[in-house]
Short mmCIF file of C-alpha atoms and ligand atoms in Angstrom, two decimals:
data_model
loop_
_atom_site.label_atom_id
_atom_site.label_comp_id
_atom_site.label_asym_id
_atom_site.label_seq_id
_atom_site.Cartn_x
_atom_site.Cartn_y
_atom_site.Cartn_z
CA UNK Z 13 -17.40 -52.56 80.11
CA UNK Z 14 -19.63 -50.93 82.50
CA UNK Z 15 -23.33 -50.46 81.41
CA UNK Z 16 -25.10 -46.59 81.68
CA UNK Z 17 -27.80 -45.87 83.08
CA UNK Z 18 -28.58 -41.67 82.45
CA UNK Z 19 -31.73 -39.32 83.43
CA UNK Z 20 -32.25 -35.94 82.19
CA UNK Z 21 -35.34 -34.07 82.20
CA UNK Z 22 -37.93 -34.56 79.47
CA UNK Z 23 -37.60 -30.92 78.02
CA UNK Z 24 -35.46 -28.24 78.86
CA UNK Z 25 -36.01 -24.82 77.31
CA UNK Z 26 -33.04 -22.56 77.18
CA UNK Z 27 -34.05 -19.05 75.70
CA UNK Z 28 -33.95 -15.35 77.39
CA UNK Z 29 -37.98 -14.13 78.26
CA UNK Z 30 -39.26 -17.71 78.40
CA UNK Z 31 -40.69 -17.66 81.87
CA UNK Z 32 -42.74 -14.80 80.89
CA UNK Z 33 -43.59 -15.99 77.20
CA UNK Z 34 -43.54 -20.00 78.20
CA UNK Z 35 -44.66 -20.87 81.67
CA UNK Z 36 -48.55 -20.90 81.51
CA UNK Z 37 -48.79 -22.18 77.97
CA UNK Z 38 -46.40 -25.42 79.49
CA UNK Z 39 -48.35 -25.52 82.57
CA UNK Z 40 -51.86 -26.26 80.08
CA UNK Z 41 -50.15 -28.78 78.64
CA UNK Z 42 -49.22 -30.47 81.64
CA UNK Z 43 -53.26 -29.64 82.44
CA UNK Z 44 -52.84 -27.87 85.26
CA UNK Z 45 -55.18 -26.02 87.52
CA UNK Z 46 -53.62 -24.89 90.34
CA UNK Z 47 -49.68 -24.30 90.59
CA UNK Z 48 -47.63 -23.98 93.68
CA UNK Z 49 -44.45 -22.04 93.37
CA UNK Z 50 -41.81 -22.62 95.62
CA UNK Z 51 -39.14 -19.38 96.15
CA UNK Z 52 -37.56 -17.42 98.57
CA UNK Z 53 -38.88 -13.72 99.79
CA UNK Z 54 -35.68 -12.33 97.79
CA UNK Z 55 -37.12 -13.55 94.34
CA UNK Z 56 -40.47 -11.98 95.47
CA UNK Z 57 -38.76 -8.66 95.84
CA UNK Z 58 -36.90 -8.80 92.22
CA UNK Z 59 -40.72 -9.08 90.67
CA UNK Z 60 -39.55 -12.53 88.99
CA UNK Z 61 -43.16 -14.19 91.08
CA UNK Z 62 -45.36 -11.69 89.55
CA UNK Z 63 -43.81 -12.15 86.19
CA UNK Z 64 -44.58 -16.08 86.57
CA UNK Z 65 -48.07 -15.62 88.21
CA UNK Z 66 -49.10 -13.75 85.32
CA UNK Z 67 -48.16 -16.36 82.88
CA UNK Z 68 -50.17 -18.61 84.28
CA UNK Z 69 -53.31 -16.06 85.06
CA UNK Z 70 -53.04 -15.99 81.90
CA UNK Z 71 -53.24 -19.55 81.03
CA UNK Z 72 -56.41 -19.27 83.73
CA UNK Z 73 -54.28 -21.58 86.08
CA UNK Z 74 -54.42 -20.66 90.07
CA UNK Z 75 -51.40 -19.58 91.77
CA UNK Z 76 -50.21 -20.24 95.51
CA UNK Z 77 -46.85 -18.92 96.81
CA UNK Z 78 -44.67 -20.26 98.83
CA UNK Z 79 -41.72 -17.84 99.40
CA UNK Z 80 -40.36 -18.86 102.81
CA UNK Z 81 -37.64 -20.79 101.56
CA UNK Z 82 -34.26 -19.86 103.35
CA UNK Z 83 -30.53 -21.33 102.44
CA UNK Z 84 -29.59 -25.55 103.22
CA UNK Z 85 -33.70 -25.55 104.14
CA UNK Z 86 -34.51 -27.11 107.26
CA UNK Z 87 -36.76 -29.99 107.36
CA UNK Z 88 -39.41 -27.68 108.82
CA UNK Z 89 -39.21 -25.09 106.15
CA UNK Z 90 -40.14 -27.66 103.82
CA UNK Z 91 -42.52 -29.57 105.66
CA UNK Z 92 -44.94 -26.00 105.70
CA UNK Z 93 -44.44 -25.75 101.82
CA UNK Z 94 -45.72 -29.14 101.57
CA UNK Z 95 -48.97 -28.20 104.09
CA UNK Z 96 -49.64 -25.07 101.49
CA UNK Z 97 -49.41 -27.20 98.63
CA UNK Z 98 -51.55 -29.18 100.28
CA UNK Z 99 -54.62 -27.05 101.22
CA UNK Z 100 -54.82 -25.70 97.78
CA UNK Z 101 -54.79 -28.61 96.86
CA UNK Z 102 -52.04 -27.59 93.87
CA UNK Z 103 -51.34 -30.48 91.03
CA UNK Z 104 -48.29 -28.47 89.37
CA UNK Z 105 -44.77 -27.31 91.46
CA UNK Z 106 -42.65 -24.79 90.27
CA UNK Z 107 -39.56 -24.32 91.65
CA UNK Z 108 -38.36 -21.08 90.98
CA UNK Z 109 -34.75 -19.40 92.33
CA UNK Z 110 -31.36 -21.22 93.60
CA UNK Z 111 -30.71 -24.69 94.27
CA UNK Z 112 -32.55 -23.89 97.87
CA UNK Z 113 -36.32 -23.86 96.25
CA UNK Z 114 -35.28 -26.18 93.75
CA UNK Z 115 -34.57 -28.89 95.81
CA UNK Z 116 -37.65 -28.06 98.69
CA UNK Z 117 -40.05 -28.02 95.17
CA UNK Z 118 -38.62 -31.54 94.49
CA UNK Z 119 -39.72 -32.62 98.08
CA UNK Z 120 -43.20 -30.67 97.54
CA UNK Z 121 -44.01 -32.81 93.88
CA UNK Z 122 -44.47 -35.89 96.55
CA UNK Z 123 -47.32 -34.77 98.76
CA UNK Z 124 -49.61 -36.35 97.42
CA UNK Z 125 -48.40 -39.64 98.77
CA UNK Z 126 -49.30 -40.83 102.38
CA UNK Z 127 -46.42 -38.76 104.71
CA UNK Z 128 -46.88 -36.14 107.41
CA UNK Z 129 -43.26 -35.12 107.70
CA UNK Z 130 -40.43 -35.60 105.51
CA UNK Z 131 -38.70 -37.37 108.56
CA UNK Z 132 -41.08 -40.04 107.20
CA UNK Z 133 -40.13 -40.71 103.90
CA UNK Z 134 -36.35 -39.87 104.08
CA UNK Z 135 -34.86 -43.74 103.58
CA UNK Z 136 -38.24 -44.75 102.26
CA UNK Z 137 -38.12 -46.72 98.89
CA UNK Z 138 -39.28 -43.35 96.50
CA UNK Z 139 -39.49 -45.76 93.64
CA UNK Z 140 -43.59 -46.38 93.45
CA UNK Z 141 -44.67 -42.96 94.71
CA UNK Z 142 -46.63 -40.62 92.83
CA UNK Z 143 -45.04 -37.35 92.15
CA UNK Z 144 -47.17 -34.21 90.77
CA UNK Z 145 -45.90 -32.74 87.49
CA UNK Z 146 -42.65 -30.33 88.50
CA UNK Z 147 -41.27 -27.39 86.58
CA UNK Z 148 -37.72 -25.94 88.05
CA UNK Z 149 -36.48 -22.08 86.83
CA UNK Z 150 -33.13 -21.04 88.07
CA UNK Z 151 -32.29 -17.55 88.63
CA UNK Z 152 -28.64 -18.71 89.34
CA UNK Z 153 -26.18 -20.76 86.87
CA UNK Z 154 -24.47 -22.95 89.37
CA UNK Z 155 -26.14 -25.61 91.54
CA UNK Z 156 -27.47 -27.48 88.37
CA UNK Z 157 -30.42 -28.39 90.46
CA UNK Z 158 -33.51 -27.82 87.73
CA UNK Z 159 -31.51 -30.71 85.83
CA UNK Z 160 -30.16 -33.29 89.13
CA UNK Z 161 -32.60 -35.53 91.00
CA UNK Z 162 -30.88 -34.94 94.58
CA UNK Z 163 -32.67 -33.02 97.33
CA UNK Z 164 -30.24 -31.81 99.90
CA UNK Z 165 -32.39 -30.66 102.97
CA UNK Z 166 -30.80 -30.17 106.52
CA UNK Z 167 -32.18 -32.21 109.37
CA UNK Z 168 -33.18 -31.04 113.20
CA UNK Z 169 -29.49 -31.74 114.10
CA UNK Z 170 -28.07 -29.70 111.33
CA UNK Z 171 -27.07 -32.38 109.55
CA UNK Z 172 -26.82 -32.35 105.73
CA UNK Z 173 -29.79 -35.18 104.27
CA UNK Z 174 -30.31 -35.92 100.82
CA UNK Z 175 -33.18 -37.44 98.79
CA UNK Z 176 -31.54 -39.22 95.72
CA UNK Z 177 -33.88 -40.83 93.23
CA UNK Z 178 -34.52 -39.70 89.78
CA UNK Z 179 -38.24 -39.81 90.89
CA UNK Z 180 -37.67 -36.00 91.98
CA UNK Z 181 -36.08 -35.07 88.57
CA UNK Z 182 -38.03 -32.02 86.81
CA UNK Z 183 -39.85 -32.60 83.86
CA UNK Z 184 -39.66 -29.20 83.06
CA UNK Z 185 -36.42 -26.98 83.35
CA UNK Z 186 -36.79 -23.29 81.97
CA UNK Z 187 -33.85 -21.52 81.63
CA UNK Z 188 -34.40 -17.90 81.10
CA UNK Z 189 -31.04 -15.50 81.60
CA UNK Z 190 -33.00 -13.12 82.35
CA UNK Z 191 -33.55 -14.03 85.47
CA UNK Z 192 -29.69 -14.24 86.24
CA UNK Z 193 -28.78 -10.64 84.89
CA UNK Z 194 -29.46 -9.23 88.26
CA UNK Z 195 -27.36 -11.60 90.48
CA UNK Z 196 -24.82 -10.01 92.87
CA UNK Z 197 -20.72 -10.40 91.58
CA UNK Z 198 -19.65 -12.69 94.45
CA UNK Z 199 -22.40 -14.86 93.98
CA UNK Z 200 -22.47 -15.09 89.85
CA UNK Z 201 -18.92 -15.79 90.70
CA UNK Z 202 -19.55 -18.79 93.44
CA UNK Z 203 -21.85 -20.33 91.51
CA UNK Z 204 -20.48 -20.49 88.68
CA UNK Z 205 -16.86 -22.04 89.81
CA UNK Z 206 -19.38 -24.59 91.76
CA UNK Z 207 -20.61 -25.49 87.99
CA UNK Z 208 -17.34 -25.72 86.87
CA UNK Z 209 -16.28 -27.95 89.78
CA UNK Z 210 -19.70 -30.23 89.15
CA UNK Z 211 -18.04 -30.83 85.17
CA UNK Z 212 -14.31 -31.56 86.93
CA UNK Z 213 -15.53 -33.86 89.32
CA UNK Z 214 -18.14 -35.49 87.18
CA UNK Z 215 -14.98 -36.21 84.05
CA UNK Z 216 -12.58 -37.22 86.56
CA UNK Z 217 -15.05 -39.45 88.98
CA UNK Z 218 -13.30 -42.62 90.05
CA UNK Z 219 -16.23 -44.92 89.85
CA UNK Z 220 -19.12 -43.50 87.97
CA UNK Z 221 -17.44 -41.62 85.05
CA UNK Z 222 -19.27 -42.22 81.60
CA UNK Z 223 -19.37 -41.16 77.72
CA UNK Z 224 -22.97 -39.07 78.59
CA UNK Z 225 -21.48 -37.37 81.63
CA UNK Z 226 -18.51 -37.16 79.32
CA UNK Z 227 -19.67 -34.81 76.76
CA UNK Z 228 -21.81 -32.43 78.83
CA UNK Z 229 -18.94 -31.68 81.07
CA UNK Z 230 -16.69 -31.05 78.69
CA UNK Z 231 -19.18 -28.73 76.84
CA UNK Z 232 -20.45 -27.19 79.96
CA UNK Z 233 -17.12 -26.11 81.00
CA UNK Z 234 -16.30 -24.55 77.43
CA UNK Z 235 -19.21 -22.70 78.22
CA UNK Z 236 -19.00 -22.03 81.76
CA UNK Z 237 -14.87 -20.97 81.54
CA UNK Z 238 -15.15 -18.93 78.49
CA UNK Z 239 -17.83 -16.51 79.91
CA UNK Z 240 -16.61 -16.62 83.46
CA UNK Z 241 -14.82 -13.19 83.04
CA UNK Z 242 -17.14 -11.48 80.98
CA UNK Z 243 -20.45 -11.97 83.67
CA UNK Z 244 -18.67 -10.84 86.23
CA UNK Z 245 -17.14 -7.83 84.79
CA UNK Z 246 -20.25 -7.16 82.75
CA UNK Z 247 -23.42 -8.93 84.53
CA UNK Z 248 -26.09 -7.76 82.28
CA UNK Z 249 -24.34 -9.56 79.22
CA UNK Z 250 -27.59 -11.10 78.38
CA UNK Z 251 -25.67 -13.65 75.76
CA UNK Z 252 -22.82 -14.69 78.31
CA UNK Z 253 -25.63 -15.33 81.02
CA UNK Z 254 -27.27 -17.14 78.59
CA UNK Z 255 -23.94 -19.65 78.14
CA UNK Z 256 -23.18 -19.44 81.72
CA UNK Z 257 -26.25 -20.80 82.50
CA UNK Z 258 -27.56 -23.29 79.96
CA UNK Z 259 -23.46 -24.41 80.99
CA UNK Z 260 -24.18 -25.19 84.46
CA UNK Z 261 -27.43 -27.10 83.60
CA UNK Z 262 -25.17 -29.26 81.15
CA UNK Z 263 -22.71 -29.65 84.42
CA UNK Z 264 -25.50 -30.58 86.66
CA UNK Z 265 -26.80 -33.21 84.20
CA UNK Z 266 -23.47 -34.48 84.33
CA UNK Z 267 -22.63 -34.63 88.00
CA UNK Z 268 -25.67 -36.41 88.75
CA UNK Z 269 -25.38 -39.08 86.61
CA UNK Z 270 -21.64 -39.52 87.52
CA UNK Z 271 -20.57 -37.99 90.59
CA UNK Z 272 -19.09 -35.18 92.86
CA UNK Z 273 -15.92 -35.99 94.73
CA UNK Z 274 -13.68 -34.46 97.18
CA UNK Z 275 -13.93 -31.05 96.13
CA UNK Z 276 -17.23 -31.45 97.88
CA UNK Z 277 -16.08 -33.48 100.27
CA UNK Z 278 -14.06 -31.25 101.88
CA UNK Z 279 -16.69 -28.37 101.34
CA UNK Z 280 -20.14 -29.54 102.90
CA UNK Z 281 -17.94 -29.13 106.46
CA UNK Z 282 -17.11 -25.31 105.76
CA UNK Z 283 -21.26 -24.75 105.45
CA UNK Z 284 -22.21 -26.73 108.18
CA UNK Z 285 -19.58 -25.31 110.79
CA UNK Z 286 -18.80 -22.10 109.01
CA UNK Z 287 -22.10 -21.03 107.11
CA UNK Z 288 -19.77 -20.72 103.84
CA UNK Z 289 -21.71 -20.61 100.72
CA UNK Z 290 -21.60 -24.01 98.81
CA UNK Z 291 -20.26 -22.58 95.72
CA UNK Z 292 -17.48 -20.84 98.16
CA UNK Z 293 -16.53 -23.70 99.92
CA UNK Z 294 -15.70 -25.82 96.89
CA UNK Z 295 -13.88 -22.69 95.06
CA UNK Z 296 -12.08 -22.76 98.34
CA UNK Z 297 -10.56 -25.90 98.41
CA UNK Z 298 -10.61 -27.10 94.51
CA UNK Z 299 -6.82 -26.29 94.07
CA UNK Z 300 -5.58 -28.01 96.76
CA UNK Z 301 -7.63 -31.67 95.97
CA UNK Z 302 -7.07 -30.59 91.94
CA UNK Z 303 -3.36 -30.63 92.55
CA UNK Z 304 -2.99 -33.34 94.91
CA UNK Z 305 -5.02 -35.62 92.74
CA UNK Z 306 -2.68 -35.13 89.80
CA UNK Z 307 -0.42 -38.21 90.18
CA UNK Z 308 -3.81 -40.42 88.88
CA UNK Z 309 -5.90 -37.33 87.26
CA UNK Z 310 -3.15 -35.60 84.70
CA UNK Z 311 -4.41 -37.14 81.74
CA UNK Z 312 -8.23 -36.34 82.22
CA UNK Z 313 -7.69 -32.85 83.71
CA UNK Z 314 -5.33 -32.87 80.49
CA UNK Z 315 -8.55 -33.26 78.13
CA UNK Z 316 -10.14 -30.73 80.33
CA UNK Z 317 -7.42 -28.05 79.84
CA UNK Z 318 -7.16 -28.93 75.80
CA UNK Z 319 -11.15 -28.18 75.51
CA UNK Z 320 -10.50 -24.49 77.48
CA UNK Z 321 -6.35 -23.16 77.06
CA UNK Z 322 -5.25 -23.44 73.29
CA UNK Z 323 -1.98 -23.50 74.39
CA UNK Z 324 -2.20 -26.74 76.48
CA UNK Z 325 -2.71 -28.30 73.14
CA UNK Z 326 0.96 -28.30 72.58
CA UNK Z 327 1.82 -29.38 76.38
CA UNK Z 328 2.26 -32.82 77.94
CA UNK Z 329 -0.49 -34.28 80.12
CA UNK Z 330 0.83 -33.29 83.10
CA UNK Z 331 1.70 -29.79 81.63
CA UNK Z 332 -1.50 -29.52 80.38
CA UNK Z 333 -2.89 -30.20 83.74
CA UNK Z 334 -0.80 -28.21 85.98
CA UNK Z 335 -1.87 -25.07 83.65
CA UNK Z 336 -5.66 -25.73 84.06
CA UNK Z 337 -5.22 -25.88 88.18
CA UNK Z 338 -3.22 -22.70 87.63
CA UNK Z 339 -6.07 -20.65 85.79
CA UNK Z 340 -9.08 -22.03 88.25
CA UNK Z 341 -6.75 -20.22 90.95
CA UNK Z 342 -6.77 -17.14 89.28
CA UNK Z 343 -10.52 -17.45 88.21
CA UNK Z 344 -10.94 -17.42 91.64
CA UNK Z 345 -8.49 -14.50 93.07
CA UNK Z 346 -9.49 -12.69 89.90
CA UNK Z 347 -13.21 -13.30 91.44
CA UNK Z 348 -13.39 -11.29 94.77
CA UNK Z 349 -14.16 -14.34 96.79
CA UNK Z 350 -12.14 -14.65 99.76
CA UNK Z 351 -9.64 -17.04 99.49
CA UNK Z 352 -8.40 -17.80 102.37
CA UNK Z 353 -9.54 -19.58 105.31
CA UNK Z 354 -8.49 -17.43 107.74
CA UNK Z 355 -9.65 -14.35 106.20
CA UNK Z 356 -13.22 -15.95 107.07
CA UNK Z 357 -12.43 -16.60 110.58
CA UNK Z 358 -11.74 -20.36 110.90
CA UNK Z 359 -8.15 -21.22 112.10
CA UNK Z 360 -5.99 -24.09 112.78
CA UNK Z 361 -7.60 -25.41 115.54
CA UNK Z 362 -10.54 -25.86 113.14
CA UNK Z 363 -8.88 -27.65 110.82
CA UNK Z 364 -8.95 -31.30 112.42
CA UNK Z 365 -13.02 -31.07 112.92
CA UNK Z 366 -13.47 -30.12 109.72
CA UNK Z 367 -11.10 -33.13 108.79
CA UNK Z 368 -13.15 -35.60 110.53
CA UNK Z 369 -16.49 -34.64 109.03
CA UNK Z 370 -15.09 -35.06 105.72
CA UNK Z 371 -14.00 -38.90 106.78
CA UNK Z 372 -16.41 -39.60 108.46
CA UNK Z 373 -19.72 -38.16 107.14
CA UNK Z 374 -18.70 -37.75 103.50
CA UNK Z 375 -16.45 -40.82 102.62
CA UNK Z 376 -18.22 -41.71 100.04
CA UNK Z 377 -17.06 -38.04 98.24
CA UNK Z 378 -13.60 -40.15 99.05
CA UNK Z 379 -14.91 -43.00 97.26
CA UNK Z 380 -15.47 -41.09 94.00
CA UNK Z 381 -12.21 -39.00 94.12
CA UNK Z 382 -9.81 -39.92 91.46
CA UNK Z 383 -7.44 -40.62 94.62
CA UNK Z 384 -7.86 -42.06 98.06
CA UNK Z 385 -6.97 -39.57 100.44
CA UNK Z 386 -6.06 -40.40 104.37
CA UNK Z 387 -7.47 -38.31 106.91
CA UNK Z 388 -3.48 -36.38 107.05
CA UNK Z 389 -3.95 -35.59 103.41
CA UNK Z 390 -7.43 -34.08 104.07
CA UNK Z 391 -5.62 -31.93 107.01
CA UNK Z 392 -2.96 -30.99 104.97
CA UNK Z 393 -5.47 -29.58 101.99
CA UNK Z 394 -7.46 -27.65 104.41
CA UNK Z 395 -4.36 -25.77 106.39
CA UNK Z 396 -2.97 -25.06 102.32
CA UNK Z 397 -5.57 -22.43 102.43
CA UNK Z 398 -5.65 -20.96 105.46
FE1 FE2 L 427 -21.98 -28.35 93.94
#
């Protein structure tokens, strides 16, 4: 039997209005003085800063803002949060928007310690370092990052790094719908077939599946698939926003204490060559791994289906299994996403580059993938959906 070791975050609120109602009172208990929030200029412009800075006026707690954050952050980007936090000297981070300012807020919560540049501290032993209380409010339901304690930051090369110690878990994750009701189609859409992805890979993951992981990815993706249609054919469904989201928090608690696999695998390439958008990629090329996993993963995927299709309750495994792949391909043609690789401009000649990142950057996606796949296998999935 293998023993479990789990994180979450110490409190999670999950209630429409609570940034407004919730943030500065929290922040007093945490005895704050001076709070740093880390966003992006787009969250600015939607008013969601001045709704937070008021809270915690209100609480008489000092606000900086750091809204500079841009998509996969650079290393840079990060490093000048960390200088503002810094010179105001702030002892509470709030990371407030997508996974982007999530995960640079993570990074911020450690400045404190002795570092000048991340560079510094990025295979540095995280375990004894003192990290400043850290609050994280998503305004999508996808990345799962106010719940995971992975940083993914991209280095001077472009390369993909990522700082992976529950040290940079939240203590605090607020999730408040209301901050999703205004999100775009495509990207309520991306996002939310990345969470769904996050509780496949995380019930299906070769070497670090568990019972915990278990039962929040099974709920999460009740809750994720049966609102999927409903937000994006009605996004101000406050109550569906409210599932989709609390759903992908329950997915992200559940990746990151089992795992991801090759549906990210073969994804990370498409953003770093192609600029896709994470939740894209992996709606991209889900189908393809699903399906050509199914010799080992039938009887898990099985589970899955039983939890979401009533009728796969009267199907075999592998029945039951082929019908779940089948409806995640219509969630996503049914989404507006393009679906295709060639409709977003990468063609054949692509294909084996993108192949060789995936083996030779990301093997350890490999590692965690119900089945081994050969660097052939990784081809073929790629030219399936171009
Ligand atoms: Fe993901």
């Amino acid at each position: 039997m293998t023993g479990i070791e789990f994180y979450s975050n110490g409190h999670i609120i999950s209630e429409a209005g609570s940034m407004r109602q919730k943030l500065g009172a929290l922040a007093k208990q945490y005895a704050a003085t001076s709070a740093v929030i880390i966003t992006d200029a787009g969250i600015t412009e939607l008013g969601y800063v001045d709704i937070a800075r008021q809270s915690l006026q209100d609480s008489g707690v000092k606000v900086t803002v750091f809204d500079d954050v841009v998509a996969d952050p650079p290393i840079a980007v990060v490093n000048q949060a960390i200088e503002m936090a810094r010179a105001y000297q702030c002892d509470l981070v709030i990371g407030l928007g997508g996974g982007s300012s999530i995960d640079t807020a993570k990074i911020v919560a450690l400045y404190p310690n002795d570092f000048d540049s991340i560079n510094d501290i990025l295979d540095a032993d995280l375990s004894t370092f003192k990290k400043l209380p850290l609050f994280a409010i998503p305004t999508t339901a996808g990345t799962g990052a106010e719940s995971t304690f992975v940083s993914v930051i991209t280095a001077e090369d472009g390369s993909k790094k990522a700082i992976y110690t529950p040290k940079i878990l939240p203590d605090v994750a607020i999730l408040d719908a209301t901050l999703t009701l205004k999100l775009p189609r495509h990207i309520t859409a991306a996002t939310a077939l990345d969470a769904m992805v996050h509780c496949i890979e995380a019930y299906t993951s070769r070497t670090k599946k568990n019972a915990i992981s278990d039962a929040l990815a099974l709920q999460g993706l009740k809750m994720l698939w049966q609102n999927f249609e409903q937000v994006l054919n009605q996004g101000d469904d406050l109550e569906a926003r409210a599932e989709m989201l609390l759903g992908s928090t329950l997915a992200g608690i559940a990746f990151v204490n089992s795992s991801v696999a090759a549906v990210h695998g073969l994804s990370y390439p498409l953003s770093i060559n192609f600029h896709i958008p994470h939740g894209h990629g992996n709606a991209l090329v889900m189908c393809p791994v699903f399906s050509f996993n199914l010799p080992e993963a039938a009887p898990h995927y099985a589970e899955l289906a039983r939890t979401v299709i009533p009728e796969a309750l009267a199907m075999t495994d592998l029945e039951a299994a082929t019908a779940f792949i089948a409806q995640l391909k219509s969630f996503l043609q049914a989404s507006g996403l393009k679906y295709r690789l060639s409709a977003l401009d990468i063609t054949e000649n692509d294909i084996p580059a993108l192949a060789d990142i995936v083996v030779n950057t990301y093997a350890r996606l490999i590692a965690t993938n119900p089945k081994d796949i050969s660097l052939e296998e990784v081809r073929a999935m790629y030219k399936e959906v171009l």
